[in-house]
PDB file of C-alpha atoms in Angstrom:
ATOM      1  CA  MET M 147      25.767  -8.650 -74.980  1.00  0.00           C
ATOM      2  CA  LYS M 148      23.952  -5.422 -75.843  1.00  0.00           C
ATOM      3  CA  LEU M 149      20.743  -7.375 -76.051  1.00  0.00           C
ATOM      4  CA  ILE M 150      21.278  -8.671 -72.506  1.00  0.00           C
ATOM      5  CA  GLN M 151      22.060  -5.147 -71.242  1.00  0.00           C
ATOM      6  CA  ASN M 152      18.925  -3.843 -72.944  1.00  0.00           C
ATOM      7  CA  ILE M 153      16.867  -6.535 -71.184  1.00  0.00           C
ATOM      8  CA  ILE M 154      18.606  -6.254 -67.773  1.00  0.00           C
ATOM      9  CA  GLY M 155      18.304  -2.452 -67.654  1.00  0.00           C
ATOM     10  CA  PRO M 156      14.488  -2.418 -67.654  1.00  0.00           C
ATOM     11  CA  LEU M 157      14.457  -5.407 -65.290  1.00  0.00           C
ATOM     12  CA  HIS M 158      16.537  -3.460 -62.782  1.00  0.00           C
ATOM     13  CA  ILE M 159      14.176  -0.551 -63.057  1.00  0.00           C
ATOM     14  CA  LEU M 160      11.174  -2.845 -62.538  1.00  0.00           C
ATOM     15  CA  TYR M 161      12.926  -4.485 -59.587  1.00  0.00           C
ATOM     16  CA  TYR M 162      13.669  -1.099 -58.014  1.00  0.00           C
ATOM     17  CA  ILE M 163      10.063  -0.029 -58.529  1.00  0.00           C
ATOM     18  CA  TYR M 164       8.920  -3.277 -56.906  1.00  0.00           C
ATOM     19  CA  LEU M 165      11.240  -2.691 -53.937  1.00  0.00           C
ATOM     20  CA  LEU M 166      10.081   0.895 -53.511  1.00  0.00           C
ATOM     21  CA  THR M 167       6.386  -0.038 -53.643  1.00  0.00           C
ATOM     22  CA  SER M 168       6.833  -2.891 -51.163  1.00  0.00           C
ATOM     23  CA  LEU M 169       8.731  -0.530 -48.847  1.00  0.00           C
ATOM     24  CA  LYS M 170       5.914   2.000 -49.170  1.00  0.00           C
ATOM     25  CA  ILE M 171       3.328  -0.697 -48.378  1.00  0.00           C
ATOM     26  CA  LEU M 172       5.369  -1.775 -45.362  1.00  0.00           C
ATOM     27  CA  GLN M 173       5.688   1.840 -44.243  1.00  0.00           C
ATOM     28  CA  CYS M 174       1.927   2.339 -44.672  1.00  0.00           C
ATOM     29  CA  ARG M 175       1.228  -0.763 -42.597  1.00  0.00           C
ATOM     30  CA  THR M 176       3.661   0.460 -39.951  1.00  0.00           C
ATOM     31  CA  LEU M 177       1.928   3.842 -39.949  1.00  0.00           C
ATOM     32  CA  LEU M 178      -1.471   2.175 -39.539  1.00  0.00           C
ATOM     33  CA  VAL M 179      -0.200   0.069 -36.643  1.00  0.00           C
ATOM     34  CA  LYS M 180       1.364   3.156 -35.038  1.00  0.00           C
ATOM     35  CA  TYR M 181      -1.919   5.008 -35.556  1.00  0.00           C
ATOM     36  CA  ASP M 182      -3.842   2.183 -33.828  1.00  0.00           C
ATOM     37  CA  ILE M 183      -1.329   2.150 -30.978  1.00  0.00           C
ATOM     38  CA  CYS M 184      -1.594   5.933 -30.610  1.00  0.00           C
ATOM     39  CA  ASN M 185      -5.401   5.715 -30.533  1.00  0.00           C
ATOM     40  CA  ALA M 186      -5.239   3.031 -27.853  1.00  0.00           C
ATOM     41  CA  ILE M 187      -2.791   5.162 -25.857  1.00  0.00           C
ATOM     42  CA  ASP M 188      -5.092   8.184 -26.159  1.00  0.00           C
ATOM     43  CA  LYS M 189      -8.099   6.193 -24.931  1.00  0.00           C
ATOM     44  CA  LEU M 190      -6.143   4.793 -21.988  1.00  0.00           C
ATOM     45  CA  VAL M 191      -4.782   8.222 -21.033  1.00  0.00           C
ATOM     46  CA  LEU M 192      -8.330   9.619 -21.042  1.00  0.00           C
ATOM     47  CA  ARG M 193      -9.537   6.673 -18.936  1.00  0.00           C
ATOM     48  CA  ASN M 194      -6.618   7.265 -16.571  1.00  0.00           C
ATOM     49  CA  LEU M 195      -7.647  10.905 -16.134  1.00  0.00           C
ATOM     50  CA  GLU M 196     -11.295   9.928 -15.575  1.00  0.00           C
ATOM     51  CA  LEU M 197     -10.254   7.426 -12.909  1.00  0.00           C
ATOM     52  CA  MET M 198      -8.031   9.991 -11.209  1.00  0.00           C
ATOM     53  CA  GLU M 199     -10.897  12.474 -11.129  1.00  0.00           C
ATOM     54  CA  GLU M 200     -13.252   9.823  -9.737  1.00  0.00           C
ATOM     55  CA  LYS M 201     -10.712   8.836  -7.089  1.00  0.00           C
ATOM     56  CA  VAL M 202     -10.196  12.431  -5.963  1.00  0.00           C
ATOM     57  CA  SER M 203     -13.949  13.115  -5.748  1.00  0.00           C
ATOM     58  CA  THR M 204     -14.523   9.858  -3.823  1.00  0.00           C
ATOM     59  CA  ASN M 205     -11.702  10.732  -1.427  1.00  0.00           C
ATOM     60  CA  VAL M 206     -13.280  14.155  -0.876  1.00  0.00           C
ATOM     61  CA  GLN M 207     -16.660  12.511  -0.153  1.00  0.00           C
ATOM     62  CA  MET M 208     -15.028  10.074   2.255  1.00  0.00           C
ATOM     63  CA  GLU M 209     -13.179  12.902   4.000  1.00  0.00           C
ATOM     64  CA  SER M 210     -16.448  14.800   4.400  1.00  0.00           C
ATOM     65  CA  LEU M 211     -18.200  11.739   5.859  1.00  0.00           C
ATOM     66  CA  LEU M 212     -15.356  11.076   8.284  1.00  0.00           C
ATOM     67  CA  ARG M 213     -15.290  14.719   9.366  1.00  0.00           C
ATOM     68  CA  THR M 214     -19.057  14.687   9.952  1.00  0.00           C
ATOM     69  CA  GLY M 215     -18.763  11.386  11.829  1.00  0.00           C
ATOM     70  CA  HIS M 216     -16.092  12.764  14.138  1.00  0.00           C
ATOM     71  CA  ILE M 217     -18.118  15.921  14.794  1.00  0.00           C
ATOM     72  CA  GLU M 218     -21.231  13.856  15.603  1.00  0.00           C
ATOM     73  CA  LEU M 219     -19.148  11.626  17.883  1.00  0.00           C
ATOM     74  CA  ALA M 220     -17.834  14.697  19.690  1.00  0.00           C
ATOM     75  CA  LYS M 221     -21.402  15.988  20.118  1.00  0.00           C
ATOM     76  CA  ALA M 222     -22.481  12.610  21.539  1.00  0.00           C
ATOM     77  CA  ARG M 223     -19.581  12.665  23.990  1.00  0.00           C
ATOM     78  CA  TYR M 224     -20.552  16.190  25.013  1.00  0.00           C
ATOM     79  CA  ILE M 225     -24.213  15.205  25.557  1.00  0.00           C
ATOM     80  CA  CYS M 226     -23.572  11.907  27.416  1.00  0.00           C
ATOM     81  CA  GLY M 227     -20.326  12.837  29.055  1.00  0.00           C
ATOM     82  CA  LYS M 228     -16.877  11.750  28.012  1.00  0.00           C
ATOM     83  CA  GLU M 229     -16.921   8.792  30.440  1.00  0.00           C
ATOM     84  CA  ASN M 230     -20.074   7.293  28.888  1.00  0.00           C
ATOM     85  CA  VAL M 231     -18.822   7.386  25.285  1.00  0.00           C
ATOM     86  CA  SER M 232     -15.228   6.203  25.411  1.00  0.00           C
ATOM     87  CA  ILE M 233     -12.990   3.243  24.694  1.00  0.00           C
ATOM     88  CA  LEU M 234     -13.864   1.850  28.124  1.00  0.00           C
ATOM     89  CA  GLN M 235     -17.290   0.725  26.830  1.00  0.00           C
ATOM     90  CA  VAL M 236     -15.749  -1.379  24.052  1.00  0.00           C
ATOM     91  CA  PRO M 237     -15.514  -5.089  24.985  1.00  0.00           C
ATOM     92  CA  VAL M 238     -12.038  -6.143  26.077  1.00  0.00           C
ATOM     93  CA  HIS M 239     -12.236  -9.694  24.743  1.00  0.00           C
ATOM     94  CA  THR M 240     -11.980  -9.885  20.980  1.00  0.00           C
ATOM     95  CA  GLU M 241     -14.094 -13.058  20.904  1.00  0.00           C
ATOM     96  CA  ASN M 242     -17.132 -10.916  21.709  1.00  0.00           C
ATOM     97  CA  VAL M 243     -16.441  -8.494  18.861  1.00  0.00           C
ATOM     98  CA  THR M 244     -17.547  -9.331  15.325  1.00  0.00           C
ATOM     99  CA  SER M 245     -17.137  -7.145  12.278  1.00  0.00           C
ATOM    100  CA  LEU M 246     -20.339  -5.726  10.840  1.00  0.00           C
ATOM    101  CA  PHE M 247     -18.885  -5.897   7.338  1.00  0.00           C
ATOM    102  CA  GLU M 248     -17.708  -8.731   5.151  1.00  0.00           C
ATOM    103  CA  LEU M 249     -15.141  -7.960   2.480  1.00  0.00           C
ATOM    104  CA  GLU M 250     -15.338 -10.001  -0.707  1.00  0.00           C
ATOM    105  CA  SER M 251     -12.554  -9.881  -3.247  1.00  0.00           C
ATOM    106  CA  LYS M 252     -12.609 -11.303  -6.750  1.00  0.00           C
ATOM    107  CA  TYR M 253     -10.614 -10.930  -9.927  1.00  0.00           C
ATOM    108  CA  ILE M 254     -12.078  -9.469 -13.086  1.00  0.00           C
ATOM    109  CA  GLU M 255     -10.464 -10.972 -16.183  1.00  0.00           C
ATOM    110  CA  GLU M 256      -9.517  -8.326 -18.722  1.00  0.00           C
ATOM    111  CA  SER M 257      -7.770 -10.146 -21.555  1.00  0.00           C
ATOM    112  CA  LYS M 258      -4.513 -11.398 -20.013  1.00  0.00           C
ATOM    113  CA  ASP M 259      -4.563  -9.307 -16.844  1.00  0.00           C
ATOM    114  CA  ALA M 260      -6.741  -9.970 -13.820  1.00  0.00           C
ATOM    115  CA  VAL M 261      -7.836  -6.850 -11.952  1.00  0.00           C
ATOM    116  CA  PRO M 262      -8.832  -7.306  -8.307  1.00  0.00           C
ATOM    117  CA  SER M 263     -12.266  -6.039  -7.336  1.00  0.00           C
ATOM    118  CA  PHE M 264     -13.558  -5.560  -3.807  1.00  0.00           C
ATOM    119  CA  ASP M 265     -17.115  -5.601  -2.525  1.00  0.00           C
ATOM    120  CA  ILE M 266     -18.341  -5.051   1.009  1.00  0.00           C
ATOM    121  CA  SER M 267     -21.614  -6.148   2.548  1.00  0.00           C
ATOM    122  CA  MET M 268     -23.298  -5.946   5.938  1.00  0.00           C
ATOM    123  CA  ARG M 269     -23.281  -9.122   7.977  1.00  0.00           C
ATOM    124  CA  LYS M 270     -26.486 -10.255   9.654  1.00  0.00           C
ATOM    125  CA  GLU M 271     -24.962 -13.162  11.583  1.00  0.00           C
ATOM    126  CA  ASN M 272     -21.545 -14.078  12.915  1.00  0.00           C
ATOM    127  CA  GLU M 273     -19.727 -17.370  12.224  1.00  0.00           C
ATOM    128  CA  THR M 274     -21.751 -19.265  14.860  1.00  0.00           C
ATOM    129  CA  GLY M 275     -25.089 -18.158  13.378  1.00  0.00           C
ATOM    130  CA  GLU M 276     -25.976 -15.671  16.121  1.00  0.00           C
ATOM    131  CA  ASP M 277     -27.251 -12.215  15.294  1.00  0.00           C
ATOM    132  CA  ILE M 278     -24.580  -9.542  15.439  1.00  0.00           C
ATOM    133  CA  GLN M 279     -25.147  -6.963  18.149  1.00  0.00           C
ATOM    134  CA  ASN M 280     -25.114  -3.361  17.028  1.00  0.00           C
ATOM    135  CA  PRO M 281     -21.921  -1.818  18.472  1.00  0.00           C
ATOM    136  CA  VAL M 282     -23.798   1.372  19.383  1.00  0.00           C
ATOM    137  CA  LYS M 283     -25.524  -0.603  22.155  1.00  0.00           C
ATOM    138  CA  TRP M 284     -22.168  -0.924  23.951  1.00  0.00           C
ATOM    139  CA  PHE M 285     -22.702   2.673  25.040  1.00  0.00           C
ATOM    140  CA  GLY M 286     -26.095   2.107  26.650  1.00  0.00           C
ATOM    141  CA  VAL M 287     -29.751   1.738  25.784  1.00  0.00           C
ATOM    142  CA  LEU M 288     -30.656   5.420  25.611  1.00  0.00           C
ATOM    143  CA  ILE M 289     -27.973   6.833  23.373  1.00  0.00           C
ATOM    144  CA  PRO M 290     -28.126  10.210  21.652  1.00  0.00           C
ATOM    145  CA  GLN M 291     -29.068  10.432  17.992  1.00  0.00           C
ATOM    146  CA  ASN M 292     -25.647  11.973  17.312  1.00  0.00           C
ATOM    147  CA  LEU M 293     -23.988   8.635  18.112  1.00  0.00           C
ATOM    148  CA  ARG M 294     -26.225   6.792  15.635  1.00  0.00           C
ATOM    149  CA  THR M 295     -25.523   9.455  13.016  1.00  0.00           C
ATOM    150  CA  ALA M 296     -21.773   9.130  13.631  1.00  0.00           C
ATOM    151  CA  GLN M 297     -22.020   5.354  13.201  1.00  0.00           C
ATOM    152  CA  LYS M 298     -23.926   5.792   9.940  1.00  0.00           C
ATOM    153  CA  ARG M 299     -21.315   8.239   8.583  1.00  0.00           C
ATOM    154  CA  PHE M 300     -18.442   5.910   9.475  1.00  0.00           C
ATOM    155  CA  GLN M 301     -20.221   2.971   7.823  1.00  0.00           C
ATOM    156  CA  GLU M 302     -20.773   5.006   4.654  1.00  0.00           C
ATOM    157  CA  SER M 303     -17.083   5.899   4.621  1.00  0.00           C
ATOM    158  CA  VAL M 304     -16.199   2.176   4.674  1.00  0.00           C
ATOM    159  CA  TYR M 305     -18.203   1.708   1.460  1.00  0.00           C
ATOM    160  CA  LEU M 306     -16.354   4.619  -0.108  1.00  0.00           C
ATOM    161  CA  ALA M 307     -13.014   3.143   0.982  1.00  0.00           C
ATOM    162  CA  THR M 308     -13.769  -0.020  -1.012  1.00  0.00           C
ATOM    163  CA  LYS M 309     -14.760   2.132  -3.981  1.00  0.00           C
ATOM    164  CA  VAL M 310     -11.410   3.956  -3.760  1.00  0.00           C
ATOM    165  CA  ALA M 311      -9.608   0.587  -3.607  1.00  0.00           C
ATOM    166  CA  ASN M 312     -11.406  -0.575  -6.771  1.00  0.00           C
ATOM    167  CA  ILE M 313     -10.554   2.660  -8.560  1.00  0.00           C
ATOM    168  CA  GLN M 314      -6.903   2.319  -7.533  1.00  0.00           C
ATOM    169  CA  CYS M 315      -6.775  -1.264  -8.853  1.00  0.00           C
ATOM    170  CA  GLU M 316      -8.181  -0.123 -12.188  1.00  0.00           C
ATOM    171  CA  LEU M 317      -5.702   2.779 -12.253  1.00  0.00           C
ATOM    172  CA  ASN M 318      -2.847   0.319 -11.763  1.00  0.00           C
ATOM    173  CA  SER M 319      -4.176  -1.852 -14.586  1.00  0.00           C
ATOM    174  CA  VAL M 320      -4.504   1.111 -16.963  1.00  0.00           C
ATOM    175  CA  SER M 321      -1.011   2.287 -16.040  1.00  0.00           C
ATOM    176  CA  ASN M 322       0.462  -1.145 -16.820  1.00  0.00           C
ATOM    177  CA  LYS M 323      -1.337  -1.234 -20.182  1.00  0.00           C
ATOM    178  CA  LEU M 324      -0.026   2.248 -20.992  1.00  0.00           C
ATOM    179  CA  LYS M 325       3.549   1.200 -20.231  1.00  0.00           C
ATOM    180  CA  ALA M 326       3.199  -1.802 -22.538  1.00  0.00           C
ATOM    181  CA  LEU M 327       1.763   0.342 -25.345  1.00  0.00           C
ATOM    182  CA  TYR M 328       4.528   2.936 -24.967  1.00  0.00           C
ATOM    183  CA  LEU M 329       7.133   0.179 -25.289  1.00  0.00           C
ATOM    184  CA  LEU M 330       5.348  -1.184 -28.364  1.00  0.00           C
ATOM    185  CA  LYS M 331       5.143   2.270 -29.918  1.00  0.00           C
ATOM    186  CA  ASN M 332       8.845   2.897 -29.306  1.00  0.00           C
ATOM    187  CA  ALA M 333       9.674  -0.460 -30.902  1.00  0.00           C
ATOM    188  CA  PHE M 334       7.651   0.455 -34.006  1.00  0.00           C
ATOM    189  CA  CYS M 335       9.271   3.886 -34.184  1.00  0.00           C
ATOM    190  CA  LYS M 336      12.743   2.328 -34.083  1.00  0.00           C
ATOM    191  CA  GLN M 337      11.701  -0.248 -36.676  1.00  0.00           C
ATOM    192  CA  SER M 338      10.263   2.372 -39.036  1.00  0.00           C
ATOM    193  CA  THR M 339      13.458   4.447 -38.940  1.00  0.00           C
ATOM    194  CA  LEU M 340      15.326   1.460 -40.379  1.00  0.00           C
ATOM    195  CA  PHE M 341      13.333   1.726 -43.623  1.00  0.00           C
TER     196      PHE M 341
END
């Protein structure tokens, strides 16, 4: 009996050492996974801040273009008279009006998630193949340069609006990834407290 106790005693100690080392290895792996998750969270938070900064600066640019466009439009109305540059010169029938821009949307595959992306381009022809008339010509043949400048500013702001939409889509994607990583990190934290 004493012989068995002498053998079992060291076996218990070896077994306890084995358990402790495997727990330490498991804890080290958990720490490495948490470290990787934290690094991914840090990178996504930085990307989120960069996108927010880009969105704010693009919105400021768009606001400046719109303000300049409205000022140029007001100058054109002052030069030509408010009756010559007004809504009355715009065609009443919508069949005669064709958009100068064509919006293209596609999805960019990022792992499991698809992020929408928008692109805008100038149209040269309408659906029937005819050339699109420049809307500035609705206001006459001899129009002031201010009206052309206003049109150019408004067109540039449309490009910036699509850029803001793309930034917002990427912001939404980054936000969703961050939420998933936070949930994963919390799950690992709860799991590691069990050991």
